[in-house]
mmCIF file of C-alpha atoms in Angstrom:
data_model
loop_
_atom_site.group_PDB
_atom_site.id
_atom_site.type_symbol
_atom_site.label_atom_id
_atom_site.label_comp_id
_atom_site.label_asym_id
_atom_site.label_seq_id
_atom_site.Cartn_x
_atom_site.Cartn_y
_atom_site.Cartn_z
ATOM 1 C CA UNK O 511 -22.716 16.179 22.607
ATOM 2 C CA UNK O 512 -20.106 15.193 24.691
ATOM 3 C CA UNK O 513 -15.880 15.140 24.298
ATOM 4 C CA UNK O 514 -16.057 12.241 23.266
ATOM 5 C CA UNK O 515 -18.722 12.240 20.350
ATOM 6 C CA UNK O 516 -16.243 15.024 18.823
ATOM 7 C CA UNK O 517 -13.094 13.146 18.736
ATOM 8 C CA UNK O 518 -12.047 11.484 15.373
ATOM 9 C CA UNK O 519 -11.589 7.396 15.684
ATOM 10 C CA UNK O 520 -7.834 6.330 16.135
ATOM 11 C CA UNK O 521 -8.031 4.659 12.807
ATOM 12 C CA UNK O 522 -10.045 4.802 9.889
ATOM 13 C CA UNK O 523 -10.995 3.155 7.174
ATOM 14 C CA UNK O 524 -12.779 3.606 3.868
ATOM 15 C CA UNK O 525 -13.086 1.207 0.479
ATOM 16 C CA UNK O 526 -12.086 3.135 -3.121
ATOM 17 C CA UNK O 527 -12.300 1.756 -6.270
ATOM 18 C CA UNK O 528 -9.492 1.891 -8.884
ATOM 19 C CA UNK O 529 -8.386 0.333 -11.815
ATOM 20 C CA UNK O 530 -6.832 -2.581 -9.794
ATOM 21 C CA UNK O 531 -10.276 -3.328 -8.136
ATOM 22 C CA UNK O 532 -11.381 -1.914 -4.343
ATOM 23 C CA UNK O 533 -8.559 -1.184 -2.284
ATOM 24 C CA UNK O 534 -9.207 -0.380 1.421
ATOM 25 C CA UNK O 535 -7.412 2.361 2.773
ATOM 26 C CA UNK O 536 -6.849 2.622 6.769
ATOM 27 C CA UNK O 537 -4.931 5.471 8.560
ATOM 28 C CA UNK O 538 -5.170 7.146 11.942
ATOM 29 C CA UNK O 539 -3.445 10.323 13.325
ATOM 30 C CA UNK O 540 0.348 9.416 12.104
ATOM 31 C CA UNK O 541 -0.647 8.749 8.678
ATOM 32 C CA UNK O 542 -1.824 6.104 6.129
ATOM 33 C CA UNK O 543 -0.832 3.104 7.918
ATOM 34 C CA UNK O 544 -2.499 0.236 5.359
ATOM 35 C CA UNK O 545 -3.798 -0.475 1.932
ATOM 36 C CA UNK O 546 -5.272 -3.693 1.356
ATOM 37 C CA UNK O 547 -5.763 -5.277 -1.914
ATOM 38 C CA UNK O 548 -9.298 -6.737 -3.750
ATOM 39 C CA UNK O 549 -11.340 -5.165 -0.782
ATOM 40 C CA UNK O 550 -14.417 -7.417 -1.249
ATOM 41 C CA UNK O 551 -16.669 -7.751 2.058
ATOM 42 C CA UNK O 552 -14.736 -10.652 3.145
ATOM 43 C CA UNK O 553 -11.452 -9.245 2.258
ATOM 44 C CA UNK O 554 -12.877 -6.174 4.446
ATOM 45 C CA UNK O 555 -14.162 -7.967 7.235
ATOM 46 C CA UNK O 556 -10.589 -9.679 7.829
ATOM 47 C CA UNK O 557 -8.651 -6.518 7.285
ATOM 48 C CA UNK O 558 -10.403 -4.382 9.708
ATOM 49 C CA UNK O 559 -10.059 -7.582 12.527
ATOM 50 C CA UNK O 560 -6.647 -7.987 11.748
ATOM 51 C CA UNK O 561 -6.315 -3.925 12.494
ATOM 52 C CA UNK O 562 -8.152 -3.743 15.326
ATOM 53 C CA UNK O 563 -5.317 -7.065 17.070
ATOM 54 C CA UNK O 564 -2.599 -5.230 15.767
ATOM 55 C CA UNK O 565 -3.316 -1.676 16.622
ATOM 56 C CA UNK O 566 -5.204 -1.538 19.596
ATOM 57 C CA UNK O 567 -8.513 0.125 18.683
ATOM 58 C CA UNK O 568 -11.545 -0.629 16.789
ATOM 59 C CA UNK O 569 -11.111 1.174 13.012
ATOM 60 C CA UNK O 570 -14.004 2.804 12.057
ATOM 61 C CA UNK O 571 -15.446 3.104 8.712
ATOM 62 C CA UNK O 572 -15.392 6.594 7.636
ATOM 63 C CA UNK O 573 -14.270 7.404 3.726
ATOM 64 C CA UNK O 574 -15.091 11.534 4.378
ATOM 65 C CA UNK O 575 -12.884 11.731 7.149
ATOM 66 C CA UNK O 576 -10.164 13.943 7.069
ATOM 67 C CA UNK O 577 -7.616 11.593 7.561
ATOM 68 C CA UNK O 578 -8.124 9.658 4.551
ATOM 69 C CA UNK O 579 -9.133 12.684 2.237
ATOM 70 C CA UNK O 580 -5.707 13.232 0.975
ATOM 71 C CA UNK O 581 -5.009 9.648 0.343
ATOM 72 C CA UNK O 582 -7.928 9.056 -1.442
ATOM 73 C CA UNK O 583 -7.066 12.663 -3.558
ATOM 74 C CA UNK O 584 -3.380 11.049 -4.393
ATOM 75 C CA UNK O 585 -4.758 7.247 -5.039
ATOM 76 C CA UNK O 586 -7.645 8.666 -7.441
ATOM 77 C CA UNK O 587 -4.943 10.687 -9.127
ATOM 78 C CA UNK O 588 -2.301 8.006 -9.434
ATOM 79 C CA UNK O 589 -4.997 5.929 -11.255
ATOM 80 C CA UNK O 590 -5.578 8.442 -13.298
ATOM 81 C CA UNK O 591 -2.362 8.835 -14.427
ATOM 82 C CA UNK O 592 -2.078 11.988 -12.938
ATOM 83 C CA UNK O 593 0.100 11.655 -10.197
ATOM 84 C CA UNK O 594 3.592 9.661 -9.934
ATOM 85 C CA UNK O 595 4.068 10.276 -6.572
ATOM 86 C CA UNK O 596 2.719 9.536 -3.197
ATOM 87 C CA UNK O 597 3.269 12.591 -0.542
ATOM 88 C CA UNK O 598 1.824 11.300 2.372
ATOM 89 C CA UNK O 599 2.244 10.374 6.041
ATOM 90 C CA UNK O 600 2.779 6.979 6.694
ATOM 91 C CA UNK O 601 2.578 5.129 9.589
ATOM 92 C CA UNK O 602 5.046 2.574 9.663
ATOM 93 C CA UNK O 603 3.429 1.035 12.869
ATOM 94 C CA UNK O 604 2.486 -2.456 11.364
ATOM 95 C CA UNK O 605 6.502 -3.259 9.977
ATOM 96 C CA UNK O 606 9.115 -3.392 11.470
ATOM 97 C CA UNK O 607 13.120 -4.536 11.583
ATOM 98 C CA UNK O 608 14.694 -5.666 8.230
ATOM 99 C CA UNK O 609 11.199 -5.034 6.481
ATOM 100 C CA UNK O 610 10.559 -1.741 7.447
ATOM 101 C CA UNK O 611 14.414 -0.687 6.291
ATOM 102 C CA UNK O 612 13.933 -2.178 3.069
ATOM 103 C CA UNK O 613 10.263 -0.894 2.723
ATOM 104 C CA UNK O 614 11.534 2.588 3.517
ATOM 105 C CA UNK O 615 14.454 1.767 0.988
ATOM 106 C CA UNK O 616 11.975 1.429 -1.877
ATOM 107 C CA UNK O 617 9.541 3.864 -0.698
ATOM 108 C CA UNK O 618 12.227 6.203 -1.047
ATOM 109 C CA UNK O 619 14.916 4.765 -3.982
ATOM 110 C CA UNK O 620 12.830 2.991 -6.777
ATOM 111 C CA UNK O 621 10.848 6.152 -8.423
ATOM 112 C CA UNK O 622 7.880 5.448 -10.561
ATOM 113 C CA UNK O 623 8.757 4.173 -13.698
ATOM 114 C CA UNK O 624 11.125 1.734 -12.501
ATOM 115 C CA UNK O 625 12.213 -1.253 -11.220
ATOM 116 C CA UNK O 626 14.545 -2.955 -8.949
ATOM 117 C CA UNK O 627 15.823 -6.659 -8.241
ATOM 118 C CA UNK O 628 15.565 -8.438 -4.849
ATOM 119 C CA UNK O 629 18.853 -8.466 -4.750
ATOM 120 C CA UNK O 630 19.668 -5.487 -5.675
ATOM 121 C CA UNK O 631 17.270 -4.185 -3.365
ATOM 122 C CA UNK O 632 18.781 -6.224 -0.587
ATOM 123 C CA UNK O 633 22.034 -5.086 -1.279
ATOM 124 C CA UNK O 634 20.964 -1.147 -1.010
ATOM 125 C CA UNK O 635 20.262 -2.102 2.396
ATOM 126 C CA UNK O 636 23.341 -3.365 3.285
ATOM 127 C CA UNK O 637 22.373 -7.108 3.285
ATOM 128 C CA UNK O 638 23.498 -8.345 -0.370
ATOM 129 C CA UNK O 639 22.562 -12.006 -0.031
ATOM 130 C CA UNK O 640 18.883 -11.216 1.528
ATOM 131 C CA UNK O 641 17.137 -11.332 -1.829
ATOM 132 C CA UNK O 642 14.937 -14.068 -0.453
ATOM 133 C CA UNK O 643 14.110 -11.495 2.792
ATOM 134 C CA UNK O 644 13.535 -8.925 0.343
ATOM 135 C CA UNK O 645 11.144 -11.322 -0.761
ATOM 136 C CA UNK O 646 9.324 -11.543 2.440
ATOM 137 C CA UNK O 647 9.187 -8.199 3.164
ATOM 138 C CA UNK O 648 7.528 -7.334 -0.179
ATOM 139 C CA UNK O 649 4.406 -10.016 0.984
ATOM 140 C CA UNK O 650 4.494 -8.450 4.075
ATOM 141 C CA UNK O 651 4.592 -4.745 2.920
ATOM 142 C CA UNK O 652 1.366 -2.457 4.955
ATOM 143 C CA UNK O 653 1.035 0.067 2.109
ATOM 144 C CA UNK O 654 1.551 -1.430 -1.027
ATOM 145 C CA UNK O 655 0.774 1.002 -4.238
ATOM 146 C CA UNK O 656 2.521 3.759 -1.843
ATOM 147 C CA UNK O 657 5.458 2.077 -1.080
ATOM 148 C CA UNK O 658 5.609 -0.074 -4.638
ATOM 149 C CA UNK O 659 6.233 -3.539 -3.977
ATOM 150 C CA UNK O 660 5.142 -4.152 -7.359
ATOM 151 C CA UNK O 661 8.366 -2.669 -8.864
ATOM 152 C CA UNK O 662 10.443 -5.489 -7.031
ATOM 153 C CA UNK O 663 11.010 -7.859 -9.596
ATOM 154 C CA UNK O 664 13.049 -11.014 -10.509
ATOM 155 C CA UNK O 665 17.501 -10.052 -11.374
ATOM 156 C CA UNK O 666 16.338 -12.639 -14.490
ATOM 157 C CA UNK O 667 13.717 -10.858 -15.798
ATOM 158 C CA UNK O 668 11.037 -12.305 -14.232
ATOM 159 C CA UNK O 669 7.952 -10.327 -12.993
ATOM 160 C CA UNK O 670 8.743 -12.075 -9.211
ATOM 161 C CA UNK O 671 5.592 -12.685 -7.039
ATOM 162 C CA UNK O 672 2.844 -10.447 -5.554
ATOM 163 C CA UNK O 673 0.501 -10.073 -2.669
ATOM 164 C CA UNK O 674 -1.773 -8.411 -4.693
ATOM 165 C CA UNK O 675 -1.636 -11.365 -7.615
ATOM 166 C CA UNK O 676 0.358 -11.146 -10.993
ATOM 167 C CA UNK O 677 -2.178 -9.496 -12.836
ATOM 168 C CA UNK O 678 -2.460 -7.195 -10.473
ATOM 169 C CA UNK O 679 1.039 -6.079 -10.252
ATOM 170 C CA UNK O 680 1.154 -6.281 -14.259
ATOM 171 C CA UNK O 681 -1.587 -4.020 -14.662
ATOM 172 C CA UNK O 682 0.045 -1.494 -11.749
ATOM 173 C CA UNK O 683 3.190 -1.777 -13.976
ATOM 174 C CA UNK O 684 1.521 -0.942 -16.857
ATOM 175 C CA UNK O 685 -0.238 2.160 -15.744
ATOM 176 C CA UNK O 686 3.680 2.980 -14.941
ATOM 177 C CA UNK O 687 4.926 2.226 -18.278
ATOM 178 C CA UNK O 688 7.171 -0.391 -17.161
ATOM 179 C CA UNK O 689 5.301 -3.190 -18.798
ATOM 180 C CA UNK O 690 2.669 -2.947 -22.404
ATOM 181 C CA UNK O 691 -0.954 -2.418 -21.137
ATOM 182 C CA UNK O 692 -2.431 -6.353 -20.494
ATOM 183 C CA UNK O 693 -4.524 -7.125 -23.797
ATOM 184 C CA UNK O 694 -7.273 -9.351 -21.879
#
């Protein structure tokens, strides 16, 4: 075997199941670096393309690696109910500007349990009238479940949109305790 054959990929990837559906998980030496939603093949196939043109380098599929062990540990626990917290690396590679200050804003201010505004959210970032940005940046968010776009939600009440899809976020609420458990 040479060097070569011994050296883990830059990025990984693997596909977990969890009460939301499959999720694929992708990370590489800095950390997780993306979470993708309803990880059916298709979903796959376009996830691990769009990677590979924004990173650089082929992902590889590869759920025992050691770079996605600990993720997988702290997803499988969250959806448990075990675990309110991620305590992870991230790699905050794919965001950038505005989103990746207000990403790192809720990553880091809206604790499980909770929930914040766009506005409000926006205005913790210094940019008060950005609600709509906020917005963007939550459709745009990497590493959703980690860094919880779903508790961005409407200053009226509202549940606000999702990536992921409203049930989705409802059910992710839910397991937090924010919303009742969906009857159907």
């Amino acid at each position: 075997m040479d060097s070569q054959e011994r050296v883990e990929p830059r990025v990984v990837w693997a596909v977990v199941e969890s009460a939301i559906g499959p999720l694929l998980l992708a990370a590489g030496p800095g950390g997780l670096v993306n979470v993708v939603f309803h990880a059916t093949d298709e979903v796959r196939d376009r996830a691990v393309e769009r990677l590979a043109a924004r990173l650089g380098t082929e992902p590889v599929e590869a759920p025992g690696s050691p770079l996605l062990a600990e993720a997988i540990r702290q997803f499988e626990a969250y959806f448990a109910g075990e675990r309110r917290d991620f305590d992870l690396p991230l790699d905050w590679s794919l965001t950038s500007g505005f989103n990746r200050e207000v990403l790192r804003e809720l990553a880091s201010g809206v604790p499980y349990g909770t929930v914040v505004g766009y506005g409000d959210l926006a205005g913790r970032v210094g940019q008060p009238g950005a609600a709509q940005a906020v917005g963007m940046a939550m459709g745009a968010n990497p590493l959703p479940v980690v860094v919880p776009c779903h508790r961005v939600v409407e200053s009226g009440g509202g549940i606000g949109g999702f990536g992921g899809g409203l049930e989705t976020k409802r059910k992710l609420l839910a397991l937090e305790g924010v919303l009742p458990e969906p009857l159907f």
